[in-house]
mmCIF file of C-alpha atoms in Angstrom:
data_model
loop_
_atom_site.group_PDB
_atom_site.id
_atom_site.type_symbol
_atom_site.label_atom_id
_atom_site.label_comp_id
_atom_site.label_asym_id
_atom_site.label_seq_id
_atom_site.Cartn_x
_atom_site.Cartn_y
_atom_site.Cartn_z
ATOM 1 C CA MET B 1282 0.000 0.000 0.000
ATOM 2 C CA ASP B 1283 1.251 3.482 -0.916
ATOM 3 C CA LYS B 1284 1.885 5.400 2.327
ATOM 4 C CA ALA B 1285 2.986 8.718 0.808
ATOM 5 C CA MET B 1286 1.204 11.800 2.131
ATOM 6 C CA VAL B 1287 1.338 13.374 -1.365
ATOM 7 C CA ARG B 1288 0.468 11.117 -4.306
ATOM 8 C CA THR B 1289 0.089 11.345 -8.068
ATOM 9 C CA LEU B 1290 -3.291 12.484 -9.335
ATOM 10 C CA ALA B 1291 -4.874 10.335 -12.042
ATOM 11 C CA ALA B 1292 -4.152 11.220 -15.665
ATOM 12 C CA GLY B 1293 -6.838 12.292 -18.105
ATOM 13 C CA LYS B 1294 -10.157 14.014 -17.500
ATOM 14 C CA LEU B 1295 -11.392 14.351 -13.935
ATOM 15 C CA ASP B 1296 -14.493 15.218 -11.951
ATOM 16 C CA VAL B 1297 -13.510 16.678 -8.566
ATOM 17 C CA ILE B 1298 -16.370 16.328 -6.075
ATOM 18 C CA GLY B 1299 -16.795 18.524 -3.014
ATOM 19 C CA ASP B 1300 -17.538 17.684 0.620
ATOM 20 C CA ILE B 1301 -20.383 15.112 0.802
ATOM 21 C CA HIS B 1302 -21.065 14.935 4.567
ATOM 22 C CA GLY B 1303 -23.044 11.697 4.496
ATOM 23 C CA GLU B 1304 -25.501 12.811 1.798
ATOM 24 C CA LEU B 1305 -25.632 9.594 -0.238
ATOM 25 C CA GLN B 1306 -28.644 10.622 -2.312
ATOM 26 C CA ALA B 1307 -26.890 13.807 -3.383
ATOM 27 C CA LEU B 1308 -23.820 11.785 -4.391
ATOM 28 C CA GLU B 1309 -25.932 9.396 -6.457
ATOM 29 C CA ALA B 1310 -27.686 12.314 -8.184
ATOM 30 C CA LEU B 1311 -24.397 14.050 -8.955
ATOM 31 C CA ILE B 1312 -22.603 11.064 -10.460
ATOM 32 C CA HIS B 1313 -25.678 10.481 -12.632
ATOM 33 C CA GLU B 1314 -25.460 14.089 -13.840
ATOM 34 C CA LEU B 1315 -21.771 13.542 -14.572
ATOM 35 C CA GLY B 1316 -22.525 10.432 -16.664
ATOM 36 C CA TYR B 1317 -21.041 7.739 -14.409
ATOM 37 C CA ASP B 1318 -22.467 4.282 -13.898
ATOM 38 C CA ALA B 1319 -23.129 3.086 -10.352
ATOM 39 C CA ASP B 1320 -19.821 1.185 -10.370
ATOM 40 C CA GLY B 1321 -17.878 4.403 -11.032
ATOM 41 C CA THR B 1322 -17.147 3.802 -14.712
ATOM 42 C CA HIS B 1323 -17.572 6.545 -17.301
ATOM 43 C CA PRO B 1324 -17.939 6.136 -21.104
ATOM 44 C CA ASP B 1325 -15.229 8.761 -21.622
ATOM 45 C CA ASP B 1326 -12.865 7.102 -19.125
ATOM 46 C CA ARG B 1327 -13.091 9.993 -16.667
ATOM 47 C CA HIS B 1328 -12.050 9.609 -13.029
ATOM 48 C CA LEU B 1329 -13.815 10.683 -9.843
ATOM 49 C CA ILE B 1330 -11.737 12.666 -7.345
ATOM 50 C CA PHE B 1331 -12.998 13.432 -3.826
ATOM 51 C CA VAL B 1332 -11.760 16.335 -1.682
ATOM 52 C CA GLY B 1333 -12.599 14.650 1.637
ATOM 53 C CA ASP B 1334 -15.252 15.225 4.333
ATOM 54 C CA LEU B 1335 -17.190 12.241 3.073
ATOM 55 C CA CYS B 1336 -18.878 11.888 6.448
ATOM 56 C CA ASP B 1337 -20.786 13.512 9.347
ATOM 57 C CA ARG B 1338 -24.062 15.435 9.648
ATOM 58 C CA GLY B 1339 -25.868 13.687 6.781
ATOM 59 C CA PRO B 1340 -27.952 10.509 7.222
ATOM 60 C CA ASP B 1341 -25.644 7.909 5.644
ATOM 61 C CA SER B 1342 -21.927 8.483 6.169
ATOM 62 C CA ILE B 1343 -21.417 4.702 6.113
ATOM 63 C CA GLY B 1344 -23.015 4.416 2.677
ATOM 64 C CA VAL B 1345 -20.991 7.299 1.248
ATOM 65 C CA ILE B 1346 -17.689 5.922 2.533
ATOM 66 C CA ALA B 1347 -18.525 2.410 1.279
ATOM 67 C CA ARG B 1348 -19.371 3.761 -2.182
ATOM 68 C CA VAL B 1349 -16.204 5.858 -2.456
ATOM 69 C CA LYS B 1350 -14.052 3.012 -1.100
ATOM 70 C CA ALA B 1351 -15.426 0.626 -3.748
ATOM 71 C CA TRP B 1352 -14.547 3.090 -6.524
ATOM 72 C CA VAL B 1353 -11.085 3.727 -5.071
ATOM 73 C CA ASP B 1354 -10.426 -0.005 -4.732
ATOM 74 C CA ALA B 1355 -11.411 -0.442 -8.397
ATOM 75 C CA ASP B 1356 -8.998 2.346 -9.475
ATOM 76 C CA ARG B 1357 -11.922 4.453 -10.701
ATOM 77 C CA ALA B 1358 -11.568 7.154 -8.066
ATOM 78 C CA GLN B 1359 -9.137 8.839 -5.693
ATOM 79 C CA CYS B 1360 -9.770 10.662 -2.431
ATOM 80 C CA VAL B 1361 -7.840 12.923 -0.071
ATOM 81 C CA LEU B 1362 -8.337 13.117 3.670
ATOM 82 C CA GLY B 1363 -10.569 15.831 5.159
ATOM 83 C CA ASN B 1364 -10.741 17.138 8.705
ATOM 84 C CA HIS B 1365 -13.867 15.079 9.457
ATOM 85 C CA GLU B 1366 -12.074 11.861 8.517
ATOM 86 C CA LEU B 1367 -9.049 12.975 10.545
ATOM 87 C CA ASN B 1368 -11.275 13.379 13.618
ATOM 88 C CA LEU B 1369 -12.367 9.746 13.297
ATOM 89 C CA LEU B 1370 -8.773 8.551 12.969
ATOM 90 C CA LEU B 1371 -7.746 10.540 16.048
ATOM 91 C CA GLY B 1372 -10.763 9.407 18.088
ATOM 92 C CA ARG B 1373 -12.114 12.939 18.456
ATOM 93 C CA HIS B 1374 -15.817 13.418 19.151
ATOM 94 C CA ARG B 1375 -17.138 16.360 17.135
ATOM 95 C CA GLU B 1376 -20.477 17.728 15.980
ATOM 96 C CA GLY B 1377 -22.238 15.218 13.772
ATOM 97 C CA ASN B 1378 -19.869 12.250 14.171
ATOM 98 C CA GLY B 1379 -21.870 10.433 16.855
ATOM 99 C CA TRP B 1380 -22.905 7.982 14.103
ATOM 100 C CA PHE B 1381 -19.354 6.592 14.322
ATOM 101 C CA PHE B 1382 -18.684 6.696 18.063
ATOM 102 C CA GLY B 1383 -22.158 5.687 19.195
ATOM 103 C CA LEU B 1384 -22.787 8.964 20.978
ATOM 104 C CA ASP B 1385 -22.803 12.697 20.433
ATOM 105 C CA THR B 1386 -20.918 14.834 22.908
ATOM 106 C CA HIS B 1387 -22.793 18.086 22.244
ATOM 107 C CA ARG B 1388 -25.629 18.794 24.658
ATOM 108 C CA GLU B 1389 -27.750 20.664 22.135
ATOM 109 C CA ASP B 1390 -27.422 17.791 19.636
ATOM 110 C CA ARG B 1391 -28.665 15.242 22.164
ATOM 111 C CA GLU B 1392 -31.558 17.460 23.213
ATOM 112 C CA SER B 1393 -32.679 18.396 19.702
ATOM 113 C CA GLY B 1394 -32.084 14.970 18.171
ATOM 114 C CA ARG B 1395 -30.851 16.664 15.023
ATOM 115 C CA PHE B 1396 -28.578 13.744 14.130
ATOM 116 C CA ALA B 1397 -30.933 11.034 15.402
ATOM 117 C CA ASN B 1398 -31.714 9.770 11.897
ATOM 118 C CA CYS B 1399 -28.084 9.114 10.981
ATOM 119 C CA ARG B 1400 -27.233 5.478 10.281
ATOM 120 C CA SER B 1401 -24.991 4.195 13.113
ATOM 121 C CA ALA B 1402 -21.760 2.265 12.641
ATOM 122 C CA THR B 1403 -21.218 -1.231 14.021
ATOM 123 C CA VAL B 1404 -17.896 -2.467 15.385
ATOM 124 C CA ASP B 1405 -17.138 -4.061 12.001
ATOM 125 C CA ASP B 1406 -18.117 -0.855 10.196
ATOM 126 C CA ARG B 1407 -15.731 1.166 12.339
ATOM 127 C CA ALA B 1408 -12.779 -1.150 11.730
ATOM 128 C CA GLY B 1409 -13.257 -1.111 7.966
ATOM 129 C CA ILE B 1410 -13.770 2.640 7.840
ATOM 130 C CA LEU B 1411 -10.639 3.384 9.867
ATOM 131 C CA SER B 1412 -8.566 1.066 7.673
ATOM 132 C CA PHE B 1413 -9.763 2.868 4.548
ATOM 133 C CA LEU B 1414 -9.217 6.354 5.975
ATOM 134 C CA ARG B 1415 -5.675 5.488 7.065
ATOM 135 C CA SER B 1416 -4.913 4.620 3.430
ATOM 136 C CA LEU B 1417 -5.793 8.094 2.109
ATOM 137 C CA PRO B 1418 -3.232 10.777 1.211
ATOM 138 C CA LEU B 1419 -3.404 14.441 2.156
ATOM 139 C CA VAL B 1420 -2.743 15.741 -1.360
ATOM 140 C CA LEU B 1421 -3.114 14.545 -4.945
ATOM 141 C CA GLU B 1422 -1.257 16.399 -7.670
ATOM 142 C CA ARG B 1423 0.054 16.329 -11.223
ATOM 143 C CA ASP B 1424 1.657 18.971 -13.441
ATOM 144 C CA ASP B 1425 -1.554 20.938 -14.070
ATOM 145 C CA LEU B 1426 -3.686 20.331 -10.960
ATOM 146 C CA ARG B 1427 -3.509 19.846 -7.199
ATOM 147 C CA VAL B 1428 -6.342 18.569 -4.963
ATOM 148 C CA VAL B 1429 -6.353 19.133 -1.196
ATOM 149 C CA HIS B 1430 -9.134 19.349 1.344
ATOM 150 C CA ALA B 1431 -8.414 22.809 2.767
ATOM 151 C CA CYS B 1432 -5.097 24.556 2.045
ATOM 152 C CA PRO B 1433 -2.017 23.799 -0.119
ATOM 153 C CA GLU B 1434 0.352 25.964 1.939
ATOM 154 C CA ALA B 1435 3.915 25.601 0.658
ATOM 155 C CA ASP B 1436 5.616 24.669 3.960
ATOM 156 C CA ALA B 1437 2.934 22.079 4.710
ATOM 157 C CA LEU B 1438 3.365 20.553 1.255
ATOM 158 C CA ARG B 1439 7.130 20.342 1.708
ATOM 159 C CA ALA B 1440 6.708 18.620 5.077
ATOM 160 C CA ALA B 1441 4.190 16.177 3.626
ATOM 161 C CA ARG B 1442 6.453 15.296 0.702
ATOM 162 C CA ALA B 1443 9.372 14.709 3.066
ATOM 163 C CA SER B 1444 7.394 12.628 5.578
ATOM 164 C CA VAL B 1445 8.454 9.034 6.207
ATOM 165 C CA ALA B 1446 5.628 8.399 8.702
ATOM 166 C CA VAL B 1447 3.871 5.048 8.428
ATOM 167 C CA ASP B 1448 0.505 6.797 8.082
ATOM 168 C CA VAL B 1449 -1.227 10.146 8.565
ATOM 169 C CA VAL B 1450 -1.892 9.506 12.263
ATOM 170 C CA ALA B 1451 1.832 9.058 12.941
ATOM 171 C CA PHE B 1452 2.596 12.129 10.800
ATOM 172 C CA HIS B 1453 0.024 14.136 12.758
ATOM 173 C CA GLU B 1454 1.299 13.029 16.159
ATOM 174 C CA ALA B 1455 4.951 13.781 15.319
ATOM 175 C CA ALA B 1456 4.042 17.316 14.253
ATOM 176 C CA GLU B 1457 1.835 17.746 17.330
ATOM 177 C CA GLN B 1458 4.586 16.712 19.728
ATOM 178 C CA ALA B 1459 7.105 19.062 18.131
ATOM 179 C CA LEU B 1460 4.728 22.014 18.337
ATOM 180 C CA GLN B 1461 3.709 21.286 21.930
ATOM 181 C CA LYS B 1462 7.377 21.144 22.937
ATOM 182 C CA GLN B 1463 7.924 24.496 21.249
ATOM 183 C CA ALA B 1464 4.869 25.967 22.997
ATOM 184 C CA ALA B 1465 6.049 24.782 26.423
ATOM 185 C CA ALA B 1466 9.297 26.711 25.926
ATOM 186 C CA SER B 1467 7.487 29.958 25.069
ATOM 187 C CA PRO B 1468 8.119 32.897 27.448
ATOM 188 C CA ASP B 1469 4.332 33.443 27.390
ATOM 189 C CA HIS B 1470 3.578 29.862 28.446
ATOM 190 C CA ALA B 1471 2.154 30.793 31.873
ATOM 191 C CA ARG B 1472 -0.150 33.449 30.386
ATOM 192 C CA ILE B 1473 -1.253 31.053 27.663
ATOM 193 C CA GLU B 1474 -2.140 28.341 30.171
ATOM 194 C CA ALA B 1475 -4.031 30.784 32.398
ATOM 195 C CA GLU B 1476 -6.128 31.906 29.435
ATOM 196 C CA ARG B 1477 -6.591 28.302 28.332
ATOM 197 C CA MET B 1478 -8.110 27.451 31.722
ATOM 198 C CA ARG B 1479 -10.531 30.393 31.413
ATOM 199 C CA TYR B 1480 -11.474 29.243 27.932
ATOM 200 C CA ASP B 1481 -12.014 25.598 28.918
ATOM 201 C CA LYS B 1482 -14.606 26.645 31.518
ATOM 202 C CA VAL B 1483 -16.878 28.307 28.944
ATOM 203 C CA LYS B 1484 -15.951 26.961 25.522
ATOM 204 C CA THR B 1485 -19.100 24.835 24.978
ATOM 205 C CA ASP B 1486 -21.586 27.242 26.636
ATOM 206 C CA PRO B 1487 -23.332 29.279 23.911
ATOM 207 C CA GLN B 1488 -24.630 31.734 26.547
ATOM 208 C CA ALA B 1489 -21.209 32.473 28.031
ATOM 209 C CA ARG B 1490 -19.382 35.761 27.705
ATOM 210 C CA VAL B 1491 -15.977 35.021 26.182
ATOM 211 C CA SER B 1492 -13.148 37.529 26.043
ATOM 212 C CA SER B 1493 -10.555 37.633 23.261
ATOM 213 C CA LEU B 1494 -7.843 35.748 25.267
ATOM 214 C CA PRO B 1495 -5.039 37.125 23.057
ATOM 215 C CA HIS B 1496 -2.138 34.956 24.261
ATOM 216 C CA PHE B 1497 -4.111 31.730 24.041
ATOM 217 C CA ALA B 1498 -5.508 32.709 20.625
ATOM 218 C CA ALA B 1499 -2.042 33.495 19.275
ATOM 219 C CA SER B 1500 -0.753 30.172 20.591
ATOM 220 C CA GLU B 1501 -3.641 28.287 18.984
ATOM 221 C CA ALA B 1502 -2.912 30.006 15.660
ATOM 222 C CA THR B 1503 0.720 28.915 15.896
ATOM 223 C CA LEU B 1504 -0.285 25.333 16.673
ATOM 224 C CA GLN B 1505 -2.637 25.364 13.688
ATOM 225 C CA ASN B 1506 -0.448 27.053 11.102
ATOM 226 C CA GLY B 1507 2.742 25.216 12.026
ATOM 227 C CA HIS B 1508 1.072 21.807 11.735
ATOM 228 C CA PRO B 1509 1.115 20.444 8.171
ATOM 229 C CA VAL B 1510 -1.747 17.994 8.670
ATOM 230 C CA ARG B 1511 -3.960 20.615 10.267
ATOM 231 C CA VAL B 1512 -3.178 23.175 7.568
ATOM 232 C CA MET B 1513 -4.007 20.807 4.723
ATOM 233 C CA THR B 1514 -7.170 19.429 6.318
ATOM 234 C CA SER B 1515 -8.595 22.533 8.025
ATOM 235 C CA GLY B 1516 -6.626 25.483 6.673
ATOM 236 C CA ARG B 1517 -4.664 28.399 8.029
ATOM 237 C CA GLU B 1518 -6.219 30.482 10.814
ATOM 238 C CA VAL B 1519 -5.585 33.891 12.386
ATOM 239 C CA PRO B 1520 -6.729 35.427 15.713
ATOM 240 C CA GLY B 1521 -10.126 37.034 15.200
ATOM 241 C CA ASN B 1522 -11.395 40.410 16.323
ATOM 242 C CA SER B 1523 -13.926 38.786 18.665
ATOM 243 C CA PRO B 1524 -14.927 35.225 19.685
ATOM 244 C CA PHE B 1525 -17.883 33.576 17.926
ATOM 245 C CA TYR B 1526 -19.859 30.407 18.631
ATOM 246 C CA SER B 1527 -19.819 27.771 15.885
ATOM 247 C CA THR B 1528 -20.492 24.018 15.682
ATOM 248 C CA GLY B 1529 -20.608 23.440 19.413
ATOM 249 C CA LYS B 1530 -17.937 25.722 20.861
ATOM 250 C CA TRP B 1531 -16.539 29.235 21.004
ATOM 251 C CA ARG B 1532 -13.970 30.065 18.339
ATOM 252 C CA LEU B 1533 -11.121 32.524 18.824
ATOM 253 C CA LEU B 1534 -9.600 32.179 15.357
ATOM 254 C CA ASP B 1535 -10.839 33.244 11.933
ATOM 255 C CA ARG B 1536 -10.212 31.271 8.762
ATOM 256 C CA ASP B 1537 -7.514 32.740 6.561
ATOM 257 C CA ARG B 1538 -8.626 33.375 2.958
ATOM 258 C CA TRP B 1539 -5.380 32.040 1.541
ATOM 259 C CA TRP B 1540 -6.830 31.725 -1.965
ATOM 260 C CA ASN B 1541 -6.704 35.518 -2.380
ATOM 261 C CA ARG B 1542 -2.896 35.181 -2.327
ATOM 262 C CA TYR B 1543 -2.577 31.927 -4.271
ATOM 263 C CA ASP B 1544 -0.202 32.450 -7.208
ATOM 264 C CA ASP B 1545 1.186 28.974 -7.898
ATOM 265 C CA GLU B 1546 1.146 27.980 -11.562
ATOM 266 C CA VAL B 1547 -0.466 24.653 -10.626
ATOM 267 C CA ALA B 1548 -4.253 24.991 -10.337
ATOM 268 C CA VAL B 1549 -5.830 23.854 -7.065
ATOM 269 C CA ILE B 1550 -9.296 22.544 -6.257
ATOM 270 C CA PHE B 1551 -10.276 22.336 -2.595
ATOM 271 C CA GLY B 1552 -13.326 22.023 -0.329
ATOM 272 C CA HIS B 1553 -13.929 22.689 3.381
ATOM 273 C CA TYR B 1554 -15.006 26.341 3.372
ATOM 274 C CA TRP B 1555 -18.824 26.241 2.933
ATOM 275 C CA ARG B 1556 -19.158 28.229 -0.274
ATOM 276 C CA THR B 1557 -22.773 29.426 -0.373
ATOM 277 C CA PRO B 1558 -24.645 28.582 -3.590
ATOM 278 C CA THR B 1559 -26.402 31.427 -5.400
ATOM 279 C CA GLY B 1560 -29.638 32.378 -3.640
ATOM 280 C CA MET B 1561 -28.858 30.572 -0.389
ATOM 281 C CA THR B 1562 -28.532 32.288 2.990
ATOM 282 C CA PRO B 1563 -25.174 31.441 4.626
ATOM 283 C CA PRO B 1564 -25.564 28.502 7.067
ATOM 284 C CA GLU B 1565 -26.680 29.668 10.515
ATOM 285 C CA HIS B 1566 -25.050 26.812 12.424
ATOM 286 C CA LYS B 1567 -21.539 27.709 11.267
ATOM 287 C CA GLY B 1568 -21.490 31.177 12.830
ATOM 288 C CA THR B 1569 -18.662 32.193 10.501
ATOM 289 C CA PRO B 1570 -18.726 34.932 7.859
ATOM 290 C CA ASN B 1571 -19.354 34.065 4.218
ATOM 291 C CA LEU B 1572 -15.765 33.802 3.023
ATOM 292 C CA PHE B 1573 -16.773 34.104 -0.628
ATOM 293 C CA ALA B 1574 -19.273 36.968 -0.334
ATOM 294 C CA GLU B 1575 -17.487 39.008 -3.005
ATOM 295 C CA HIS B 1576 -17.351 36.114 -5.497
ATOM 296 C CA ALA B 1577 -19.999 34.316 -7.522
ATOM 297 C CA ASP B 1578 -20.369 30.664 -6.538
ATOM 298 C CA ASP B 1579 -18.862 29.518 -9.858
ATOM 299 C CA ALA B 1580 -15.948 31.990 -9.920
ATOM 300 C CA TRP B 1581 -12.356 30.847 -9.978
ATOM 301 C CA LEU B 1582 -10.175 32.484 -7.347
ATOM 302 C CA GLY B 1583 -6.524 33.362 -6.781
ATOM 303 C CA LEU B 1584 -4.054 35.761 -8.336
ATOM 304 C CA ARG B 1585 -3.950 33.596 -11.460
ATOM 305 C CA GLY B 1586 -7.635 32.631 -11.404
ATOM 306 C CA ASN B 1587 -6.727 28.969 -10.893
ATOM 307 C CA ALA B 1588 -8.055 28.164 -7.399
ATOM 308 C CA PHE B 1589 -11.564 26.824 -6.841
ATOM 309 C CA CYS B 1590 -13.569 25.863 -3.737
ATOM 310 C CA VAL B 1591 -15.956 23.053 -4.684
ATOM 311 C CA ASP B 1592 -17.756 22.818 -1.314
ATOM 312 C CA HIS B 1593 -21.271 24.191 -1.922
ATOM 313 C CA CYS B 1594 -22.876 23.516 1.465
ATOM 314 C CA VAL B 1595 -24.514 20.119 0.985
ATOM 315 C CA GLY B 1596 -23.603 19.605 4.649
ATOM 316 C CA VAL B 1597 -26.274 22.114 5.672
ATOM 317 C CA ARG B 1598 -29.083 19.775 4.646
ATOM 318 C CA PHE B 1599 -29.442 18.442 8.183
ATOM 319 C CA VAL B 1600 -30.481 21.977 9.205
ATOM 320 C CA GLU B 1601 -32.882 22.190 6.285
ATOM 321 C CA ARG B 1602 -34.469 18.883 7.356
ATOM 322 C CA MET B 1603 -34.884 20.198 10.893
ATOM 323 C CA LYS B 1604 -36.876 23.063 9.406
ATOM 324 C CA GLY B 1605 -39.176 20.632 7.600
ATOM 325 C CA ARG B 1606 -37.638 20.610 4.123
ATOM 326 C CA THR B 1607 -37.668 17.177 2.499
ATOM 327 C CA GLU B 1608 -36.739 18.083 -1.087
ATOM 328 C CA LYS B 1609 -35.464 20.961 -3.214
ATOM 329 C CA PHE B 1610 -32.638 21.570 -0.755
ATOM 330 C CA GLU B 1611 -30.606 24.764 -1.011
ATOM 331 C CA GLY B 1612 -27.331 23.108 0.015
ATOM 332 C CA ARG B 1613 -25.759 21.550 -3.069
ATOM 333 C CA LEU B 1614 -23.211 18.871 -3.881
ATOM 334 C CA SER B 1615 -21.015 19.939 -6.771
ATOM 335 C CA ALA B 1616 -18.175 18.790 -8.994
ATOM 336 C CA MET B 1617 -15.598 20.713 -10.976
ATOM 337 C CA ARG B 1618 -14.793 19.058 -14.303
ATOM 338 C CA TRP B 1619 -11.129 19.263 -15.266
ATOM 339 C CA PRO B 1620 -9.731 20.438 -17.613
ATOM 340 C CA GLU B 1621 -13.067 21.817 -18.869
ATOM 341 C CA ARG B 1622 -13.554 24.019 -15.783
ATOM 342 C CA GLU B 1623 -17.259 23.249 -15.836
ATOM 343 C CA LEU B 1624 -19.137 23.318 -12.526
ATOM 344 C CA VAL B 1625 -21.856 20.645 -12.243
ATOM 345 C CA MET B 1626 -24.309 20.448 -9.326
ATOM 346 C CA ASP B 1627 -26.496 17.586 -8.152
ATOM 347 C CA ASP B 1628 -29.642 19.429 -9.299
ATOM 348 C CA GLY B 1629 -28.369 19.550 -12.885
ATOM 349 C CA ARG B 1630 -27.075 23.111 -12.875
ATOM 350 C CA ARG B 1631 -23.993 23.641 -15.039
ATOM 351 C CA ALA B 1632 -21.750 26.689 -15.297
ATOM 352 C CA SER B 1633 -18.423 27.544 -16.931
ATOM 353 C CA ARG B 1634 -16.405 30.583 -15.938
ATOM 354 C CA LEU B 1635 -12.834 31.070 -17.100
ATOM 355 C CA GLN B 1636 -12.173 34.714 -16.279
ATOM 356 C CA VAL B 1637 -10.235 35.871 -13.243
ATOM 357 C CA SER B 1638 -12.249 37.521 -10.468
ATOM 358 C CA ALA B 1639 -11.186 40.684 -8.600
ATOM 359 C CA PHE B 1640 -8.376 40.264 -6.063
ATOM 360 C CA PRO B 1641 -6.376 42.472 -3.694
ATOM 361 C CA LYS B 1642 -3.172 43.985 -5.030
ATOM 362 C CA ARG B 1643 0.026 42.097 -4.287
ATOM 363 C CA THR B 1644 2.269 44.061 -1.933
ATOM 364 C CA GLY B 1645 5.015 41.536 -1.263
ATOM 365 C CA ASN B 1646 4.127 41.826 2.436
ATOM 366 C CA HIS B 1647 2.310 38.535 3.025
ATOM 367 C CA GLU B 1648 1.437 39.311 6.646
ATOM 368 C CA ALA B 1649 -0.235 42.534 5.554
ATOM 369 C CA GLU B 1650 -2.013 40.702 2.758
ATOM 370 C CA ARG B 1651 -3.332 38.155 5.243
ATOM 371 C CA ARG B 1652 -4.511 40.959 7.521
ATOM 372 C CA ASP B 1653 -6.119 42.984 4.756
ATOM 373 C CA ALA B 1654 -7.658 40.117 2.773
ATOM 374 C CA PRO B 1655 -11.429 40.604 2.394
#
């Protein structure tokens, strides 16, 4: 089995599919729109590529993972690891993954029953799922295209290419230990720990009053941005102006819109960031700003117009179901066809846009660009 963190992307024409989040029906509708048979074959010999976050929130994470695994095993598809898969590998209970662990740790989820209809994993299911997820790389790339779940930051890519870890869990733990050792030696360590204790007391209480905790926030940003696995699966982050409550806890960091600075010649397709489809109100449960508010949902991004977020909020369907919607969902599952640059959604919508959108001027000062990015 190939254990490389960065692997070669399939040759030929591709269909890169965004975050699925357990929405098996949406996946079936999308591959039908794309012209694939149920076994993952295509009359034009195209390949399916998945950006990760196959699971959580939707009703059938087990079915989605089984379907993607079958296509990968048959060499008809490839998949990179997302942050939701990483949580399962690390044994971390998070919003919407109670289907795997047999519980849900968030009080409001238990009380509302909003994930009660999710198909639950058996012991055998869990073993097979973990084995499959351990086999996935963090990045797929070839000369003209790169696929990653969240962020293709250069230092993270270099670390991933150089890794000799036996799997992504070992790679993650080695990076974690190095960063924790560095943090313990920080002259601000005592202040950081004092603020961490204050944060831990209120972090899951949506009614709490949470201060900015600047030393702890800066430390958390360092632990995030210096960790190659975290960067590639959940992106770069920066201390925010004020805390906000999202997906079960208070957040002190804002997501960095790295794509506004992306100027690599290799195009990149990624997911993760909840790109709101045209006409849809940004998801309430996320609590984060619409990171693509200034861009159409089919616009290519980056300084060269060669970066694209293919996550169009299919993961919000559990909220739509809670509100009584049973069809005509606003959250969409989408695919970007390569090299055609055609966006295809599970409802049959198609769009092609080749022009570059509007971006901030390059100053050469990357810290300022990060700070000033819209």
